[in-house]
Coordinates of C-alpha atoms in Angstrom, one line a residue:
Chain A
M1 CA 0.0 0.0 0.0
S2 CA 1.3 3.4 -1.0
T3 CA 3.0 5.8 1.3
R4 CA 3.2 8.5 -1.4
A5 CA 0.1 10.1 0.2
T6 CA 0.9 13.7 -0.7
S7 CA 2.4 13.4 -4.1
I8 CA 2.2 16.4 -6.3
T9 CA 1.3 14.3 -9.3
P10 CA -0.6 11.5 -7.7
R11 CA -0.6 8.1 -9.4
V12 CA -4.1 6.9 -9.9
A13 CA -5.4 3.4 -10.6
C14 CA -8.6 3.7 -12.7
I15 CA -11.5 1.4 -13.4
E16 CA -14.2 2.3 -15.8
A17 CA -16.8 -0.4 -15.1
G18 CA -19.2 -0.9 -17.9
G19 CA -21.9 -3.5 -18.6
T20 CA -20.0 -5.2 -21.4
K21 CA -16.4 -4.2 -20.7
M22 CA -14.2 -2.9 -17.9
V23 CA -11.4 -0.5 -18.8
V24 CA -8.5 -0.2 -16.4
S25 CA -5.4 1.9 -16.3
I26 CA -2.7 3.4 -14.0
G27 CA -1.0 6.7 -14.5
T28 CA -0.3 10.3 -13.3
T29 CA -1.5 12.2 -16.4
V30 CA -4.3 12.1 -18.9
A31 CA -1.8 11.0 -21.6
E32 CA -0.5 8.1 -19.4
I33 CA -3.9 7.0 -18.5
R34 CA -4.9 6.8 -22.1
D35 CA -1.7 5.0 -23.1
N36 CA -2.0 2.4 -20.4
R37 CA -5.7 1.5 -21.0
H38 CA -6.4 -2.2 -20.8
V39 CA -9.8 -3.8 -21.6
I40 CA -11.4 -6.7 -19.7
T41 CA -14.7 -8.3 -20.7
T42 CA -17.4 -8.0 -18.1
R43 CA -18.6 -11.4 -16.8
D44 CA -19.8 -12.2 -13.3
P45 CA -18.3 -10.1 -10.5
S46 CA -15.9 -12.6 -9.1
A47 CA -14.3 -13.6 -12.4
T48 CA -14.2 -10.0 -13.7
T49 CA -12.7 -8.4 -10.5
R50 CA -10.1 -11.2 -10.2
E51 CA -8.9 -10.2 -13.7
I52 CA -8.8 -6.6 -12.7
Q53 CA -6.9 -7.4 -9.5
E54 CA -4.4 -9.4 -11.5
W55 CA -3.9 -6.7 -14.1
F56 CA -3.2 -4.1 -11.4
A57 CA -0.9 -6.5 -9.5
S58 CA 1.1 -7.1 -12.8
Q59 CA 1.9 -3.4 -13.2
N60 CA 5.3 -2.2 -12.0
T61 CA 3.8 0.9 -10.6
V62 CA 1.2 -0.8 -8.4
G63 CA 3.3 -0.1 -5.2
D64 CA 3.1 3.6 -6.0
I65 CA -0.6 4.1 -6.3
D66 CA -1.9 7.1 -4.4
A67 CA -5.6 6.8 -5.1
M68 CA -8.1 4.8 -7.0
G69 CA -11.0 6.1 -9.1
I70 CA -14.0 3.9 -10.1
A71 CA -16.6 5.1 -12.6
S72 CA -19.2 2.4 -12.5
F73 CA -22.4 1.5 -14.3
G74 CA -25.4 2.2 -12.1
P75 CA -27.7 2.7 -10.5
L76 CA -25.5 3.1 -7.4
D77 CA -26.3 3.1 -3.7
N78 CA -25.8 6.3 -1.8
V79 CA -23.6 4.5 0.7
D80 CA -20.2 2.9 0.2
C81 CA -19.1 1.9 -3.3
R82 CA -22.1 -0.3 -4.0
I83 CA -24.1 -1.0 -7.1
S84 CA -27.8 -0.7 -6.3
A85 CA -29.9 -3.7 -5.3
F86 CA -32.2 -2.6 -8.1
S87 CA -29.6 -2.8 -10.9
P88 CA -30.8 -4.4 -14.1
K89 CA -27.5 -6.4 -14.1
V90 CA -28.7 -9.1 -11.7
E91 CA -25.4 -10.7 -10.9
W92 CA -24.0 -7.3 -9.9
R93 CA -26.8 -6.3 -7.5
G94 CA -25.4 -5.0 -4.3
W95 CA -21.8 -5.4 -5.5
D96 CA -19.4 -3.4 -3.3
W97 CA -16.2 -2.2 -5.1
L98 CA -14.5 -1.3 -1.8
P99 CA -12.9 -4.6 -0.8
L100 CA -11.1 -4.7 -4.2
A101 CA -10.0 -1.0 -3.9
S102 CA -8.9 -1.6 -0.3
E103 CA -6.2 -4.0 -1.5
F104 CA -4.4 -1.1 -3.2
V105 CA -5.3 2.1 -1.3
P106 CA -6.9 3.2 2.0
R107 CA -10.7 3.8 2.0
D108 CA -10.4 7.6 1.9
R109 CA -8.4 7.4 -1.3
V110 CA -11.1 5.8 -3.3
G111 CA -13.2 8.1 -5.6
F112 CA -16.4 6.5 -6.8
D113 CA -19.3 7.7 -8.9
T114 CA -21.4 6.6 -11.9
D115 CA -19.6 6.2 -15.3
T116 CA -21.9 9.0 -16.6
N117 CA -20.9 11.5 -13.9
G118 CA -17.3 10.5 -14.4
A119 CA -17.5 11.1 -18.1
A120 CA -19.3 14.4 -17.6
W121 CA -16.5 15.5 -15.2
A122 CA -13.7 14.4 -17.5
E123 CA -15.3 16.2 -20.5
S124 CA -15.5 19.4 -18.3
L125 CA -11.9 19.1 -17.3
W126 CA -10.2 18.1 -20.5
G127 CA -12.9 17.9 -23.2
A128 CA -15.9 19.5 -24.9
T129 CA -17.3 21.4 -21.9
A130 CA -14.1 22.8 -20.5
S131 CA -14.7 26.5 -19.6
S132 CA -18.5 26.0 -19.2
A133 CA -19.8 27.1 -15.8
V134 CA -22.7 24.6 -16.1
S135 CA -22.7 21.7 -18.5
V136 CA -24.6 18.4 -19.0
Y137 CA -23.4 15.1 -20.4
L138 CA -26.1 12.9 -21.8
T139 CA -25.2 9.4 -22.9
V140 CA -27.5 7.5 -25.2
G141 CA -26.5 3.8 -25.4
T142 CA -27.9 0.6 -24.1
G143 CA -29.5 2.8 -21.5
I144 CA -29.7 6.6 -21.1
G145 CA -28.0 8.6 -18.4
G146 CA -26.7 12.0 -17.7
G147 CA -24.6 14.1 -15.3
I148 CA -24.5 17.8 -14.5
I149 CA -21.2 19.7 -13.8
S150 CA -21.5 23.0 -12.0
S151 CA -18.6 25.3 -11.1
G152 CA -16.1 22.5 -11.8
E153 CA -17.8 19.9 -9.6
I154 CA -20.3 17.0 -10.2
L155 CA -23.7 18.1 -9.0
R156 CA -24.7 15.5 -6.4
G157 CA -27.9 15.8 -4.5
L158 CA -29.7 13.0 -2.6
T159 CA -28.3 10.6 -5.2
H160 CA -26.9 10.7 -8.8
S161 CA -29.0 11.9 -11.7
E162 CA -31.2 9.3 -13.5
M163 CA -31.9 11.3 -16.6
G164 CA -33.0 8.3 -18.6
H165 CA -36.1 8.0 -16.4
V166 CA -37.6 11.4 -17.3
M167 CA -41.2 10.9 -18.5
V168 CA -41.4 12.6 -21.9
R169 CA -44.1 13.8 -24.1
R170 CA -45.0 11.2 -26.7
H171 CA -44.5 11.8 -30.4
P172 CA -48.0 12.0 -31.8
E173 CA -47.5 9.1 -34.2
D174 CA -45.7 6.8 -31.7
S175 CA -47.7 3.9 -30.4
F176 CA -44.7 1.9 -29.0
A177 CA -45.3 0.8 -25.4
G178 CA -41.7 1.5 -24.4
A179 CA -38.9 -0.8 -23.3
C180 CA -38.2 0.4 -19.8
P181 CA -39.0 -2.5 -17.4
V182 CA -40.0 -0.1 -14.7
H183 CA -41.7 2.9 -16.5
G184 CA -42.4 1.6 -20.0
D185 CA -42.3 4.8 -22.0
C186 CA -39.8 7.0 -20.1
L187 CA -37.0 8.5 -22.2
E188 CA -34.9 5.4 -21.9
G189 CA -37.9 3.2 -22.7
L190 CA -38.4 5.1 -25.9
A191 CA -35.0 6.3 -27.1
S192 CA -32.2 4.0 -25.7
G193 CA -30.4 1.5 -27.9
T194 CA -32.4 -1.2 -26.2
A195 CA -35.7 0.6 -27.1
I196 CA -34.7 1.0 -30.7
E197 CA -33.9 -2.7 -31.1
K198 CA -37.2 -3.7 -29.3
R199 CA -39.2 -1.3 -31.4
W200 CA -37.8 -2.2 -34.8
G201 CA -36.6 -5.7 -34.3
V202 CA -33.0 -5.0 -35.2
P203 CA -30.3 -3.0 -33.6
G204 CA -30.0 0.6 -34.6
T205 CA -26.7 -0.1 -36.4
Q206 CA -28.8 -2.0 -39.0
L207 CA -31.2 0.8 -39.7
A208 CA -30.5 3.2 -42.6
P209 CA -29.8 6.8 -41.7
D210 CA -33.2 7.8 -43.3
H211 CA -35.2 5.2 -41.4
A212 CA -38.3 6.4 -39.5
A213 CA -36.5 5.3 -36.3
W214 CA -34.4 8.4 -36.4
V215 CA -37.4 10.8 -36.7
F216 CA -38.7 9.4 -33.3
E217 CA -35.1 9.4 -31.9
S218 CA -34.3 13.0 -32.7
F219 CA -37.8 14.0 -31.5
Y220 CA -37.3 12.4 -28.1
L221 CA -33.7 13.7 -27.7
S222 CA -34.7 17.2 -28.6
E223 CA -37.6 17.0 -26.1
M224 CA -35.1 15.9 -23.4
L225 CA -32.7 18.8 -24.4
A226 CA -35.6 21.2 -23.9
T227 CA -36.4 19.8 -20.5
V228 CA -32.7 19.9 -19.4
A229 CA -32.5 23.5 -20.8
A230 CA -35.6 24.7 -19.0
I231 CA -34.5 23.2 -15.6
V232 CA -30.7 23.6 -15.7
A233 CA -30.0 26.0 -18.5
P234 CA -26.5 24.6 -19.2
E235 CA -24.2 26.4 -21.5
R236 CA -23.3 23.2 -23.3
V237 CA -24.8 19.7 -23.5
I238 CA -22.8 16.8 -24.8
L239 CA -24.8 14.1 -26.6
G240 CA -22.6 10.9 -26.4
G241 CA -23.0 7.2 -26.3
G242 CA -23.1 4.5 -28.9
V243 CA -26.5 5.5 -30.4
M244 CA -25.1 9.0 -31.2
D245 CA -22.7 7.4 -33.7
V246 CA -25.6 7.3 -36.2
P247 CA -24.7 9.8 -38.9
G248 CA -26.7 13.0 -38.7
L249 CA -28.6 12.1 -35.5
R250 CA -26.8 14.7 -33.3
E251 CA -27.3 17.4 -36.0
E252 CA -31.0 16.5 -36.4
S253 CA -31.6 16.5 -32.6
R254 CA -29.9 19.9 -32.5
R255 CA -32.0 21.2 -35.4
R256 CA -35.3 20.2 -33.9
Y257 CA -34.4 21.6 -30.5
R258 CA -33.6 24.9 -32.2
E259 CA -36.7 24.9 -34.4
A260 CA -39.2 23.7 -31.8
F261 CA -37.8 25.4 -28.7
V262 CA -35.2 28.1 -29.2
T263 CA -37.5 30.0 -31.5
S264 CA -40.0 30.1 -28.6
G265 CA -37.7 31.3 -25.9
H266 CA -35.6 28.3 -24.8
P267 CA -31.9 29.1 -24.3
A268 CA -29.6 28.6 -27.3
I269 CA -27.5 26.0 -25.6
E270 CA -24.6 24.4 -27.5
I271 CA -25.1 20.8 -28.4
L272 CA -21.8 18.9 -28.9
A273 CA -20.1 15.6 -29.4
P274 CA -17.8 14.3 -26.7
A275 CA -14.2 15.4 -27.2
L276 CA -12.5 12.5 -25.3
G277 CA -14.0 9.8 -27.5
H278 CA -14.3 6.5 -25.8
D279 CA -12.0 7.5 -23.0
S280 CA -14.3 9.9 -21.2
G281 CA -15.4 7.3 -18.7
L282 CA -11.9 6.1 -18.0
L283 CA -10.7 9.7 -17.6
G284 CA -13.7 10.2 -15.3
A285 CA -12.3 7.5 -13.1
F286 CA -8.9 9.3 -13.2
A287 CA -10.6 12.6 -12.1
L288 CA -12.5 10.8 -9.3
G289 CA -9.3 9.1 -8.0
R290 CA -7.1 12.2 -8.4
A291 CA -9.6 14.3 -6.3
R292 CA -9.1 11.8 -3.5
A293 CA -5.3 11.9 -3.6
Q294 CA -5.4 15.7 -3.5
R295 CA -7.5 15.9 -0.3
Chain B
M1 CA -24.0 57.4 -2.1
S2 CA -22.6 55.2 0.6
T3 CA -19.0 55.1 1.6
R4 CA -19.5 52.2 4.1
A5 CA -18.3 49.9 1.4
T6 CA -16.7 47.3 3.7
S7 CA -19.2 47.2 6.6
I8 CA -19.3 44.0 8.5
T9 CA -23.0 44.1 8.6
P10 CA -23.9 45.7 5.3
R11 CA -27.1 47.7 5.0
V12 CA -29.0 46.4 2.0
A13 CA -31.9 48.1 0.1
C14 CA -34.2 45.4 -1.2
I15 CA -36.7 45.2 -4.0
E16 CA -38.9 42.2 -4.6
A17 CA -40.4 43.1 -8.0
G18 CA -43.6 41.1 -8.6
G19 CA -46.3 41.4 -11.3
T20 CA -49.0 42.7 -8.9
K21 CA -46.9 44.2 -6.1
M22 CA -43.4 45.4 -5.3
V23 CA -42.1 44.8 -1.8
V24 CA -39.2 47.1 -0.6
S25 CA -37.2 47.3 2.5
I26 CA -33.9 48.4 4.0
G27 CA -32.0 46.7 6.8
T28 CA -28.9 44.8 7.9
T29 CA -30.5 41.6 9.2
V30 CA -33.3 39.2 8.2
A31 CA -35.4 40.5 11.1
E32 CA -34.9 44.2 10.1
I33 CA -35.7 43.5 6.5
R34 CA -39.0 41.7 7.5
D35 CA -39.9 44.5 10.0
N36 CA -39.3 47.3 7.5
R37 CA -41.2 45.7 4.5
H38 CA -43.3 48.2 2.5
V39 CA -45.7 47.2 -0.3
I40 CA -46.2 49.2 -3.5
T41 CA -48.8 48.3 -6.2
T42 CA -47.2 47.4 -9.5
R43 CA -48.4 49.8 -12.3
D44 CA -46.4 51.0 -15.3
P45 CA -42.6 51.2 -14.8
S46 CA -42.3 54.9 -14.4
A47 CA -45.1 55.4 -11.8
T48 CA -44.1 52.2 -9.9
T49 CA -40.4 53.0 -9.8
R50 CA -41.0 56.6 -8.8
E51 CA -42.8 55.4 -5.7
I52 CA -40.0 53.0 -5.0
Q53 CA -37.4 55.8 -5.3
E54 CA -39.5 58.0 -3.0
W55 CA -39.9 55.3 -0.4
F56 CA -36.1 54.7 -0.3
A57 CA -35.4 58.4 -0.2
S58 CA -37.8 58.8 2.8
Q59 CA -35.9 56.3 4.9
N60 CA -33.4 57.8 7.4
T61 CA -30.9 55.0 6.6
V62 CA -30.8 55.7 2.9
G63 CA -27.4 57.4 3.2
D64 CA -25.9 54.3 4.7
I65 CA -26.9 51.8 2.0
D66 CA -24.0 49.4 1.1
A67 CA -25.7 47.4 -1.6
M68 CA -29.0 46.9 -3.3
G69 CA -30.7 43.5 -4.1
I70 CA -33.4 43.1 -6.7
A71 CA -35.4 39.9 -7.1
S72 CA -37.5 40.6 -10.2
F73 CA -40.3 38.8 -12.1
G74 CA -38.8 37.4 -15.3
P75 CA -37.9 36.4 -17.8
L76 CA -34.7 38.4 -17.5
D77 CA -32.0 39.2 -20.0
N78 CA -28.6 37.7 -19.4
V79 CA -27.0 41.2 -19.6
D80 CA -27.4 44.1 -17.2
C81 CA -30.5 44.2 -14.9
R82 CA -33.0 44.0 -17.6
I83 CA -36.4 42.3 -18.0
S84 CA -36.6 40.4 -21.2
A85 CA -38.0 41.8 -24.4
F86 CA -40.2 38.7 -24.4
S87 CA -41.8 39.4 -21.0
P88 CA -45.5 38.8 -21.0
K89 CA -45.8 42.1 -19.0
V90 CA -45.7 44.2 -22.1
E91 CA -45.1 47.6 -20.4
W92 CA -42.1 46.2 -18.6
R93 CA -40.4 44.7 -21.7
G94 CA -36.7 45.6 -21.8
W95 CA -37.0 47.5 -18.5
D96 CA -33.6 48.1 -16.9
W97 CA -33.4 48.3 -13.1
L98 CA -29.9 49.7 -13.1
P99 CA -30.6 53.5 -13.4
L100 CA -32.8 53.3 -10.4
A101 CA -30.3 51.2 -8.4
S102 CA -27.5 53.6 -9.5
E103 CA -29.1 56.4 -7.6
F104 CA -28.3 54.7 -4.4
V105 CA -25.2 52.4 -4.9
P106 CA -22.4 51.9 -7.4
R107 CA -23.1 49.4 -10.2
D108 CA -21.0 46.6 -8.7
R109 CA -23.0 46.7 -5.5
V110 CA -26.2 45.7 -7.2
G111 CA -27.3 42.1 -6.9
F112 CA -29.9 41.0 -9.4
D113 CA -31.7 37.8 -10.3
T114 CA -35.2 36.4 -10.7
D115 CA -37.7 36.5 -7.8
T116 CA -37.7 32.7 -7.9
N117 CA -33.9 32.3 -7.7
G118 CA -33.9 34.9 -4.9
A119 CA -36.6 33.0 -3.0
A120 CA -34.8 29.7 -3.6
W121 CA -31.6 31.2 -2.2
A122 CA -33.4 32.8 0.8
E123 CA -35.1 29.5 1.7
S124 CA -31.7 27.7 1.5
L125 CA -30.1 30.3 3.8
W126 CA -32.8 30.8 6.4
G127 CA -35.7 28.6 5.6
A128 CA -36.9 25.1 4.7
T129 CA -33.9 24.0 2.7
A130 CA -31.1 25.2 5.0
S131 CA -28.6 22.4 5.3
S132 CA -29.5 20.8 1.9
A133 CA -26.5 20.4 -0.4
V134 CA -28.9 20.6 -3.4
S135 CA -32.4 22.0 -3.3
V136 CA -35.1 23.3 -5.6
Y137 CA -37.7 25.9 -5.1
L138 CA -40.8 25.6 -7.3
T139 CA -43.4 28.3 -7.2
V140 CA -46.8 27.8 -8.6
G141 CA -48.8 31.0 -8.9
T142 CA -49.9 33.1 -11.9
G143 CA -47.0 31.5 -13.6
I144 CA -44.7 28.6 -12.7
G145 CA -41.0 29.0 -12.0
G146 CA -38.2 27.3 -10.2
G147 CA -34.6 27.8 -9.0
I148 CA -31.8 25.3 -8.0
I149 CA -29.4 25.9 -5.1
S150 CA -26.2 23.9 -5.1
S151 CA -23.5 24.1 -2.4
G152 CA -25.0 27.4 -1.1
E153 CA -25.1 29.2 -4.5
I154 CA -27.8 29.8 -7.1
L155 CA -27.1 27.5 -10.1
R156 CA -26.8 29.7 -13.1
G157 CA -25.9 28.4 -16.5
L158 CA -26.5 30.2 -19.8
T159 CA -29.5 31.9 -18.2
H160 CA -31.9 31.4 -15.3
S161 CA -34.1 28.3 -15.1
E162 CA -37.5 28.4 -16.8
M163 CA -39.0 25.4 -15.1
G164 CA -42.6 26.4 -16.0
H165 CA -41.8 25.7 -19.6
V166 CA -41.0 22.0 -19.2
M167 CA -43.2 19.9 -21.6
V168 CA -45.0 17.3 -19.4
R169 CA -46.8 14.1 -20.1
R170 CA -50.5 14.7 -20.4
H171 CA -53.0 13.3 -17.9
P172 CA -54.9 10.7 -20.0
E173 CA -58.3 12.3 -19.3
D174 CA -57.1 15.9 -19.9
S175 CA -58.1 17.5 -23.2
F176 CA -57.4 21.1 -22.3
A177 CA -55.3 22.8 -24.9
G178 CA -53.2 24.7 -22.4
A179 CA -52.9 28.3 -21.5
C180 CA -49.2 29.1 -22.3
P181 CA -49.2 31.7 -25.1
V182 CA -45.9 30.2 -26.4
H183 CA -46.1 26.4 -25.8
G184 CA -49.8 25.7 -25.1
D185 CA -49.5 22.7 -22.8
C186 CA -46.2 23.1 -21.1
L187 CA -46.3 22.7 -17.3
E188 CA -47.2 26.4 -16.9
G189 CA -49.9 26.1 -19.6
L190 CA -51.5 23.2 -17.7
A191 CA -50.9 23.9 -14.0
S192 CA -50.4 27.6 -13.3
G193 CA -53.1 29.7 -11.6
T194 CA -53.7 31.2 -15.0
A195 CA -54.2 27.8 -16.6
I196 CA -56.6 26.7 -13.8
E197 CA -58.7 29.8 -14.3
K198 CA -58.8 29.4 -18.1
R199 CA -59.6 25.7 -17.8
W200 CA -62.5 26.0 -15.3
G201 CA -63.7 29.5 -15.9
V202 CA -63.1 30.7 -12.3
P203 CA -60.0 31.2 -10.2
G204 CA -58.7 28.3 -8.2
T205 CA -59.7 30.0 -5.0
Q206 CA -63.3 29.5 -6.0
L207 CA -62.9 25.7 -6.6
A208 CA -63.7 23.3 -3.7
P209 CA -60.8 21.2 -2.4
D210 CA -62.5 18.1 -3.9
H211 CA -62.9 19.6 -7.4
A212 CA -61.5 17.6 -10.3
A213 CA -59.1 20.5 -10.9
W214 CA -56.9 19.3 -8.1
V215 CA -56.6 15.8 -9.5
F216 CA -55.1 17.3 -12.7
E217 CA -53.0 19.7 -10.6
S218 CA -51.5 17.2 -8.3
F219 CA -50.9 14.9 -11.4
Y220 CA -48.9 17.6 -13.2
L221 CA -47.0 18.7 -10.1
S222 CA -46.0 15.2 -9.3
E223 CA -44.9 14.6 -12.9
M224 CA -42.7 17.8 -12.5
L225 CA -41.3 16.6 -9.2
A226 CA -40.3 13.3 -10.9
T227 CA -38.6 15.2 -13.8
V228 CA -36.7 17.4 -11.4
A229 CA -35.8 14.4 -9.2
A230 CA -34.5 12.4 -12.2
I231 CA -32.4 15.3 -13.5
V232 CA -31.2 17.1 -10.3
A233 CA -31.9 14.7 -7.5
P234 CA -32.3 17.4 -4.9
E235 CA -32.6 16.5 -1.2
R236 CA -35.5 18.8 -0.8
V237 CA -38.0 20.6 -3.1
I238 CA -40.1 23.4 -1.8
L239 CA -43.6 23.8 -3.5
G240 CA -44.6 27.4 -2.9
G241 CA -46.7 30.1 -4.6
G242 CA -50.3 31.1 -4.3
V243 CA -51.8 28.0 -5.9
M244 CA -50.1 25.8 -3.2
D245 CA -52.3 27.5 -0.5
V246 CA -55.1 25.1 -1.6
P247 CA -55.7 22.8 1.3
G248 CA -54.2 19.3 0.7
L249 CA -52.6 20.1 -2.7
R250 CA -49.0 19.8 -1.5
E251 CA -49.8 16.6 0.4
E252 CA -51.6 15.1 -2.6
S253 CA -48.8 16.0 -5.0
R254 CA -46.3 14.4 -2.6
R255 CA -48.5 11.3 -2.2
R256 CA -48.7 10.8 -6.0
Y257 CA -45.0 11.4 -6.5
R258 CA -44.3 8.7 -3.9
E259 CA -46.9 6.3 -5.3
A260 CA -46.1 6.7 -9.0
F261 CA -42.4 7.2 -8.8
V262 CA -40.6 6.5 -5.5
T263 CA -41.9 2.9 -5.6
S264 CA -40.3 2.5 -9.0
G265 CA -36.9 3.8 -8.0
H266 CA -37.1 7.6 -8.0
P267 CA -35.3 9.2 -5.0
A268 CA -37.3 9.9 -1.9
I269 CA -36.9 13.6 -2.0
E270 CA -38.5 15.7 0.7
I271 CA -41.4 17.9 -0.5
L272 CA -41.9 20.9 1.7
A273 CA -43.8 24.2 2.2
P274 CA -41.7 27.4 2.2
A275 CA -40.6 28.4 5.7
L276 CA -40.3 32.1 5.1
G277 CA -43.9 32.6 4.1
H278 CA -44.5 35.5 1.8
D279 CA -41.1 37.0 2.6
S280 CA -38.9 34.6 0.7
G281 CA -38.7 36.8 -2.4
L282 CA -37.9 39.9 -0.3
L283 CA -35.2 38.0 1.6
G284 CA -33.9 36.7 -1.7
A285 CA -33.3 40.4 -2.7
F286 CA -31.5 40.8 0.7
A287 CA -29.3 37.8 0.0
L288 CA -28.5 39.1 -3.6
G289 CA -27.6 42.6 -2.3
R290 CA -25.7 41.3 0.7
A291 CA -23.5 39.1 -1.5
R292 CA -22.5 42.2 -3.5
A293 CA -21.6 44.2 -0.3
Q294 CA -19.4 41.4 0.9
R295 CA -17.3 41.2 -2.3

């Protein structure tokens, strides 16, 4: 266990815990973290975390770790470093990251939050929303999530944001029941990658860019942008996640937001792509850990 | 003009600017501000502000003012101390509070924000949301507005929040077109005092507590609570404003939020009445001015 507790450039062990893969790294800078990234397939907790442990242990720098950052799929509990007992990933319900982290650093050197909040923070530190006083990161993938950054910090209230579960106005021609097991037709139930596949019978990657799917999709995303704008009024919103790789979808969502809402008084927020590519979650883990080392 | 620029207990001149009345006061403490409150009927800008000027000038303490705080009806411009050119109050469109304020204090001693953000801040400093890391104040009156307080500060992005203009899911039995001149059936268009009167032909004060109006009202308020909870996850939300004086409405909105949303995973936020009564806006002006004196 490290004694380099007050390092000026803390060495951080990072885990981006996703539902399909875990990305781990160790480093002292953004560049090092990106260079050292290592991917592990997500299986059950014990097999997956054993492989994470082994990878950390195999690194020459493991004795010099000052802090650990974990940006995990959610939902998370408000206590400890636990995944919620209501997580859709049944095997991981109630999973506590702390015992693993404690093998490498003391408890108070472990930074922990959702992958989405981590990504939002990383983008605000080193990416598309640097220099924004208030920004939002919205990720549209298998599920939908979002995080708010205000004055350089993750906004944390009673719990983390669950932006996917906002109840949205229905598109007038949309009769799909929705795919959210809890709410049916919340935003995630209508516009996540899972919803797209359930609605059309094939994954979104197999639908042409002019498929009707994307009319619904940009409708719901622009409705969500309007809701976020009315409540939080961020200067910038990042639309990220796998679904946003569809050509033209971000542009069309931005266009409809402007046409349906900015013309009637909603703020002219900037709607952007992530700047850190697929590293925003991993760099979020770095930011979470680094903040603990600097305490 | 004051030279007491660095007073330990700054004397603040306060204006709570509302659509039907303006409340002014001068004082150094919450108790003094409440004791000295003076009400002026809102008319056109020149007659109204002349009366405000005269009242300030008549006070023995006017020579000792360190700062001025103005909590104004909106929407506001992002520059200066101006009411938006899109304000529904036609006579006040583009009105700039700065010339009036400048008669008493230098420009950098003028604190200015919406009445709702002011009230949200005052409640978080001295009222129902003191000790909350993140809180929201939602006011349901002639219009609907809201403000977010995070880590003791008003959350300000590109502009102030416009929570009334969130597009909400419709109640399945509701066919009312909505009363918002811009959006029709946004939250304000369906649930403001104006909407209630337009929908039922009489003001809400004339509708019995068991009238169907309150079923729709608590539905829409609980939907909004769910949206705010999913995005911001505040520890506490205050439901204030004239419409919330209807007996049982706050309780019923809270009950439906719990039943429809907390049971399916939304956070168990506290839903409260304001603690500062009708002084939250005025004390918001005090907080806004005091922050300028302390710079």
